Amino acid sequence: MGKHRAASQRGLRRRRWSAALAGGLVLGLGATVTLAAWNDSEFATGTFGASVFDLESKSAGAGTTTYASRTSAPGASLAFSATAMSPSVSHYAWLDIRTTVASTVGGTVTLTGVTNNSGGLVGALEYRAVRMPSAASTCDATAFSGSPTFIAGGSSTYLAVTTVPGSPVTNPIAAAGAELGFCFDVRVAANAANSYQGTTATVTWSFTGTSN
């Protein structure tokens, strides 16, 4: 009886030892799996700055013969010398537009609107306009001969002064003081009624610049 009990106790101790050993093995494996990996980091930084696109204009009219920013009407004064207009007789005036010397990008300049039309003569006036070869080009009838770039009207067509082309012509302009020259031809329509005699009008054209 005592031998049987002793044998049983030895078997129990052996099983407990085996269980404890097995537990130790499991714990040991678990510790191996959860060891932390080595770590390292890398960083990258970008620096950014906005471009500058700014326009100025000038014309031959009083007070506007030098470049300046004119962002609202009346803007530059176009010198048409048109105080005694007759039907079908053209009158010419030029407008120069440039990017400021601080402009870091170029873009385009487009005739986009006609605003502030006033006076009884507005209904009889028509116009066309071209981009001249340079800002120093002469603005007269010769500017419309040959094959100029028309930004309004055409070689034999005029638009009412209250309208602009349905498909605006974009005019490329470079950065840092690059210039564009435009020449306008305005006249009283050939079929204008006698009732327009003695009337006057004021018309303001607007250009829009868009950066590249």
mmCIF file of C-alpha atoms in Angstrom:
data_model
loop_
_atom_site.group_PDB
_atom_site.id
_atom_site.type_symbol
_atom_site.label_atom_id
_atom_site.label_comp_id
_atom_site.label_asym_id
_atom_site.label_seq_id
_atom_site.Cartn_x
_atom_site.Cartn_y
_atom_site.Cartn_z
ATOM 1 C CA MET A 1 0.000 0.000 0.000
ATOM 2 C CA GLY A 2 2.833 2.429 0.941
ATOM 3 C CA LYS A 3 4.771 1.564 -2.195
ATOM 4 C CA HIS A 4 1.747 2.254 -4.357
ATOM 5 C CA ARG A 5 1.200 5.624 -2.680
ATOM 6 C CA ALA A 6 4.832 6.567 -3.061
ATOM 7 C CA ALA A 7 4.810 5.599 -6.706
ATOM 8 C CA SER A 8 1.703 7.653 -7.265
ATOM 9 C CA GLN A 9 3.297 10.687 -5.596
ATOM 10 C CA ARG A 10 6.416 10.310 -7.725
ATOM 11 C CA GLY A 11 4.215 10.149 -10.856
ATOM 12 C CA LEU A 12 2.322 13.233 -9.759
ATOM 13 C CA ARG A 13 5.547 15.144 -9.128
ATOM 14 C CA ARG A 14 6.871 14.044 -12.512
ATOM 15 C CA ARG A 15 3.707 15.287 -14.266
ATOM 16 C CA ARG A 16 3.852 18.594 -12.396
ATOM 17 C CA TRP A 17 7.517 19.043 -13.363
ATOM 18 C CA SER A 18 6.737 18.204 -16.966
ATOM 19 C CA ALA A 19 3.884 20.708 -16.955
ATOM 20 C CA ALA A 20 6.091 23.366 -15.396
ATOM 21 C CA LEU A 21 8.819 22.656 -17.971
ATOM 22 C CA ALA A 22 6.325 22.863 -20.782
ATOM 23 C CA GLY A 23 5.048 26.170 -19.424
ATOM 24 C CA GLY A 24 8.581 27.472 -19.278
ATOM 25 C CA LEU A 25 9.143 26.478 -22.868
ATOM 26 C CA VAL A 26 5.985 28.288 -23.933
ATOM 27 C CA LEU A 27 6.989 31.395 -22.022
ATOM 28 C CA GLY A 28 10.442 31.234 -23.539
ATOM 29 C CA LEU A 29 9.054 31.034 -27.063
ATOM 30 C CA GLY A 30 6.700 33.896 -26.353
ATOM 31 C CA ALA A 31 9.546 36.125 -25.201
ATOM 32 C CA THR A 32 11.493 35.377 -28.406
ATOM 33 C CA VAL A 33 8.572 36.335 -30.699
ATOM 34 C CA THR A 34 7.861 39.682 -29.010
ATOM 35 C CA LEU A 35 11.412 41.096 -29.066
ATOM 36 C CA ALA A 36 11.289 44.721 -30.514
ATOM 37 C CA ALA A 37 12.819 45.447 -33.990
ATOM 38 C CA TRP A 38 15.437 48.161 -34.526
ATOM 39 C CA ASN A 39 13.908 51.516 -35.625
ATOM 40 C CA ASP A 40 15.110 54.484 -37.702
ATOM 41 C CA SER A 41 13.392 57.551 -39.289
ATOM 42 C CA GLU A 42 13.948 59.775 -42.321
ATOM 43 C CA PHE A 43 12.309 63.187 -42.985
ATOM 44 C CA ALA A 44 11.764 65.403 -46.083
ATOM 45 C CA THR A 45 10.835 69.115 -46.126
ATOM 46 C CA GLY A 46 9.584 71.207 -49.073
ATOM 47 C CA THR A 47 9.748 75.006 -49.308
ATOM 48 C CA PHE A 48 7.134 76.845 -51.405
ATOM 49 C CA GLY A 49 6.526 80.374 -52.699
ATOM 50 C CA ALA A 50 3.776 81.962 -54.819
ATOM 51 C CA SER A 51 4.481 83.553 -58.206
ATOM 52 C CA VAL A 52 3.767 87.206 -59.053
ATOM 53 C CA PHE A 53 1.655 88.279 -62.057
ATOM 54 C CA ASP A 54 0.745 91.966 -62.258
ATOM 55 C CA LEU A 55 -0.201 94.208 -65.193
ATOM 56 C CA GLU A 56 0.139 97.905 -65.928
ATOM 57 C CA SER A 57 -1.160 100.036 -68.799
ATOM 58 C CA LYS A 58 -0.619 103.365 -70.493
ATOM 59 C CA SER A 59 -1.946 105.381 -73.451
ATOM 60 C CA ALA A 60 -1.580 108.819 -75.016
ATOM 61 C CA GLY A 61 -4.442 110.431 -73.101
ATOM 62 C CA ALA A 62 -3.903 113.039 -70.418
ATOM 63 C CA GLY A 63 -2.497 111.623 -67.204
ATOM 64 C CA THR A 64 -1.977 108.108 -68.557
ATOM 65 C CA THR A 65 1.203 108.371 -70.628
ATOM 66 C CA THR A 66 3.244 106.393 -68.098
ATOM 67 C CA TYR A 67 2.718 102.823 -66.941
ATOM 68 C CA ALA A 68 0.566 102.387 -63.844
ATOM 69 C CA SER A 69 -1.814 99.842 -62.380
ATOM 70 C CA ARG A 70 -5.339 100.764 -63.489
ATOM 71 C CA THR A 71 -7.657 98.075 -62.147
ATOM 72 C CA SER A 72 -10.952 99.958 -62.401
ATOM 73 C CA ALA A 73 -12.765 102.292 -64.798
ATOM 74 C CA PRO A 74 -12.040 104.664 -66.406
ATOM 75 C CA GLY A 75 -8.498 103.248 -66.672
ATOM 76 C CA ALA A 76 -6.118 104.576 -69.298
ATOM 77 C CA SER A 77 -7.409 107.457 -71.425
ATOM 78 C CA LEU A 78 -7.468 106.543 -75.121
ATOM 79 C CA ALA A 79 -6.620 109.568 -77.263
ATOM 80 C CA PHE A 80 -8.946 109.205 -80.244
ATOM 81 C CA SER A 81 -9.139 112.894 -81.204
ATOM 82 C CA ALA A 82 -12.722 112.113 -82.090
ATOM 83 C CA THR A 83 -14.761 115.145 -81.114
ATOM 84 C CA ALA A 84 -16.221 115.789 -84.578
ATOM 85 C CA MET A 85 -16.912 112.297 -85.957
ATOM 86 C CA SER A 86 -18.671 111.605 -89.243
ATOM 87 C CA PRO A 87 -20.023 108.295 -90.633
ATOM 88 C CA SER A 88 -17.382 105.849 -91.926
ATOM 89 C CA VAL A 89 -14.420 108.026 -90.830
ATOM 90 C CA SER A 90 -12.016 106.056 -88.615
ATOM 91 C CA HIS A 91 -10.315 107.402 -85.519
ATOM 92 C CA TYR A 92 -7.392 105.567 -83.927
ATOM 93 C CA ALA A 93 -5.953 105.217 -80.433
ATOM 94 C CA TRP A 94 -3.407 102.887 -78.870
ATOM 95 C CA LEU A 95 -3.129 101.083 -75.551
ATOM 96 C CA ASP A 96 0.015 99.422 -74.163
ATOM 97 C CA ILE A 97 -0.104 96.733 -71.484
ATOM 98 C CA ARG A 98 2.902 95.204 -69.742
ATOM 99 C CA THR A 99 3.759 92.909 -66.871
ATOM 100 C CA THR A 100 5.445 94.675 -63.975
ATOM 101 C CA VAL A 101 9.176 94.181 -63.505
ATOM 102 C CA ALA A 102 8.330 92.231 -60.321
ATOM 103 C CA SER A 103 6.245 89.680 -62.241
ATOM 104 C CA THR A 104 7.899 86.280 -62.078
ATOM 105 C CA VAL A 105 5.589 84.555 -64.582
ATOM 106 C CA GLY A 106 4.002 85.470 -67.882
ATOM 107 C CA GLY A 107 0.464 84.772 -69.047
ATOM 108 C CA THR A 108 -2.164 86.065 -71.447
ATOM 109 C CA VAL A 109 -4.101 89.297 -71.932
ATOM 110 C CA THR A 110 -7.619 89.194 -73.361
ATOM 111 C CA LEU A 111 -10.208 91.805 -74.324
ATOM 112 C CA THR A 112 -13.134 90.619 -72.211
ATOM 113 C CA GLY A 113 -15.699 93.368 -71.852
ATOM 114 C CA VAL A 114 -17.103 96.797 -72.642
ATOM 115 C CA THR A 115 -18.443 98.725 -69.670
ATOM 116 C CA ASN A 116 -19.580 102.189 -68.625
ATOM 117 C CA ASN A 117 -21.069 102.973 -72.017
ATOM 118 C CA SER A 118 -22.879 106.293 -71.874
ATOM 119 C CA GLY A 119 -24.077 109.058 -74.173
ATOM 120 C CA GLY A 120 -26.421 109.312 -77.092
ATOM 121 C CA LEU A 121 -23.773 108.419 -79.689
ATOM 122 C CA VAL A 122 -23.118 104.912 -78.275
ATOM 123 C CA GLY A 123 -25.726 103.296 -80.517
ATOM 124 C CA ALA A 124 -24.002 104.545 -83.685
ATOM 125 C CA LEU A 125 -20.409 103.639 -82.842
ATOM 126 C CA GLU A 126 -18.551 100.572 -84.089
ATOM 127 C CA TYR A 127 -14.967 99.424 -83.658
ATOM 128 C CA ARG A 128 -12.258 96.901 -84.412
ATOM 129 C CA ALA A 129 -8.896 96.349 -82.746
ATOM 130 C CA VAL A 130 -5.581 94.619 -83.456
ATOM 131 C CA ARG A 131 -2.536 93.498 -81.527
ATOM 132 C CA MET A 132 0.388 95.455 -82.914
ATOM 133 C CA PRO A 133 3.800 93.911 -83.676
ATOM 134 C CA SER A 134 5.242 95.798 -80.696
ATOM 135 C CA ALA A 135 4.304 98.455 -78.181
ATOM 136 C CA ALA A 136 6.340 100.939 -80.242
ATOM 137 C CA SER A 137 4.372 100.327 -83.457
ATOM 138 C CA THR A 138 2.359 103.121 -85.046
ATOM 139 C CA CYS A 139 -1.396 103.029 -84.455
ATOM 140 C CA ASP A 140 -3.105 104.233 -87.622
ATOM 141 C CA ALA A 141 -4.695 102.725 -90.750
ATOM 142 C CA THR A 142 -1.489 100.850 -91.544
ATOM 143 C CA ALA A 143 -1.864 98.782 -88.348
ATOM 144 C CA PHE A 144 -4.939 97.155 -89.937
ATOM 145 C CA SER A 145 -3.372 96.357 -93.308
ATOM 146 C CA GLY A 146 -1.664 93.103 -94.224
ATOM 147 C CA SER A 147 -2.338 90.256 -91.793
ATOM 148 C CA PRO A 148 -2.496 91.684 -88.272
ATOM 149 C CA THR A 149 -3.856 89.783 -85.269
ATOM 150 C CA PHE A 150 -7.390 91.070 -84.764
ATOM 151 C CA ILE A 151 -8.701 90.991 -81.214
ATOM 152 C CA ALA A 152 -12.047 92.480 -82.307
ATOM 153 C CA GLY A 153 -13.641 92.730 -85.729
ATOM 154 C CA GLY A 154 -11.700 91.956 -88.900
ATOM 155 C CA SER A 155 -10.171 93.393 -92.028
ATOM 156 C CA SER A 156 -13.575 94.522 -93.288
ATOM 157 C CA THR A 157 -15.843 94.013 -90.277
ATOM 158 C CA TYR A 158 -16.604 96.087 -87.193
ATOM 159 C CA LEU A 159 -18.368 95.309 -83.910
ATOM 160 C CA ALA A 160 -20.812 97.525 -82.059
ATOM 161 C CA VAL A 161 -18.905 99.273 -79.258
ATOM 162 C CA THR A 162 -21.177 97.597 -76.715
ATOM 163 C CA THR A 163 -19.879 94.111 -77.593
ATOM 164 C CA VAL A 164 -16.719 91.990 -77.582
ATOM 165 C CA PRO A 165 -15.944 88.858 -79.639
ATOM 166 C CA GLY A 166 -17.810 85.735 -78.575
ATOM 167 C CA SER A 167 -14.523 83.833 -78.731
ATOM 168 C CA PRO A 168 -11.942 86.119 -77.105
ATOM 169 C CA VAL A 169 -8.447 86.213 -78.597
ATOM 170 C CA THR A 170 -5.719 85.461 -76.030
ATOM 171 C CA ASN A 171 -2.502 87.441 -76.371
ATOM 172 C CA PRO A 172 0.616 85.869 -74.809
ATOM 173 C CA ILE A 173 2.745 88.102 -72.602
ATOM 174 C CA ALA A 174 6.047 87.276 -70.911
ATOM 175 C CA ALA A 175 7.176 88.105 -67.363
ATOM 176 C CA ALA A 176 9.252 90.967 -65.950
ATOM 177 C CA GLY A 177 8.238 93.992 -68.005
ATOM 178 C CA ALA A 178 7.182 92.411 -71.320
ATOM 179 C CA GLU A 179 4.853 94.630 -73.366
ATOM 180 C CA LEU A 180 1.855 94.298 -75.682
ATOM 181 C CA GLY A 181 0.541 97.048 -77.947
ATOM 182 C CA PHE A 182 -3.088 97.329 -79.116
ATOM 183 C CA CYS A 183 -4.620 99.668 -81.683
ATOM 184 C CA PHE A 184 -8.326 100.601 -81.766
ATOM 185 C CA ASP A 185 -10.227 101.869 -84.799
ATOM 186 C CA VAL A 186 -13.565 103.515 -83.894
ATOM 187 C CA ARG A 187 -16.013 105.142 -86.266
ATOM 188 C CA VAL A 188 -19.640 106.168 -86.665
ATOM 189 C CA ALA A 189 -21.448 103.513 -88.674
ATOM 190 C CA ALA A 190 -22.055 104.372 -92.309
ATOM 191 C CA ASN A 191 -25.824 104.042 -91.950
ATOM 192 C CA ALA A 192 -26.099 106.090 -88.739
ATOM 193 C CA ALA A 193 -29.263 108.210 -88.546
ATOM 194 C CA ASN A 194 -29.120 112.030 -88.699
ATOM 195 C CA SER A 195 -30.455 112.093 -85.149
ATOM 196 C CA TYR A 196 -26.976 111.162 -83.857
ATOM 197 C CA GLN A 197 -25.543 114.502 -84.983
ATOM 198 C CA GLY A 198 -24.140 116.532 -82.114
ATOM 199 C CA THR A 199 -24.304 113.639 -79.611
ATOM 200 C CA THR A 200 -21.418 112.231 -77.582
ATOM 201 C CA ALA A 201 -20.412 108.925 -76.003
ATOM 202 C CA THR A 202 -17.994 107.414 -73.518
ATOM 203 C CA VAL A 203 -16.873 103.787 -73.837
ATOM 204 C CA THR A 204 -14.614 101.758 -71.535
ATOM 205 C CA TRP A 205 -13.023 98.494 -72.675
ATOM 206 C CA SER A 206 -11.742 95.984 -70.137
ATOM 207 C CA PHE A 207 -8.857 93.559 -70.507
ATOM 208 C CA THR A 208 -8.247 90.504 -68.332
ATOM 209 C CA GLY A 209 -4.798 89.117 -67.592
ATOM 210 C CA THR A 210 -4.325 85.464 -66.656
ATOM 211 C CA SER A 211 -1.035 84.031 -65.423
ATOM 212 C CA ASN A 212 0.541 80.865 -66.757
#
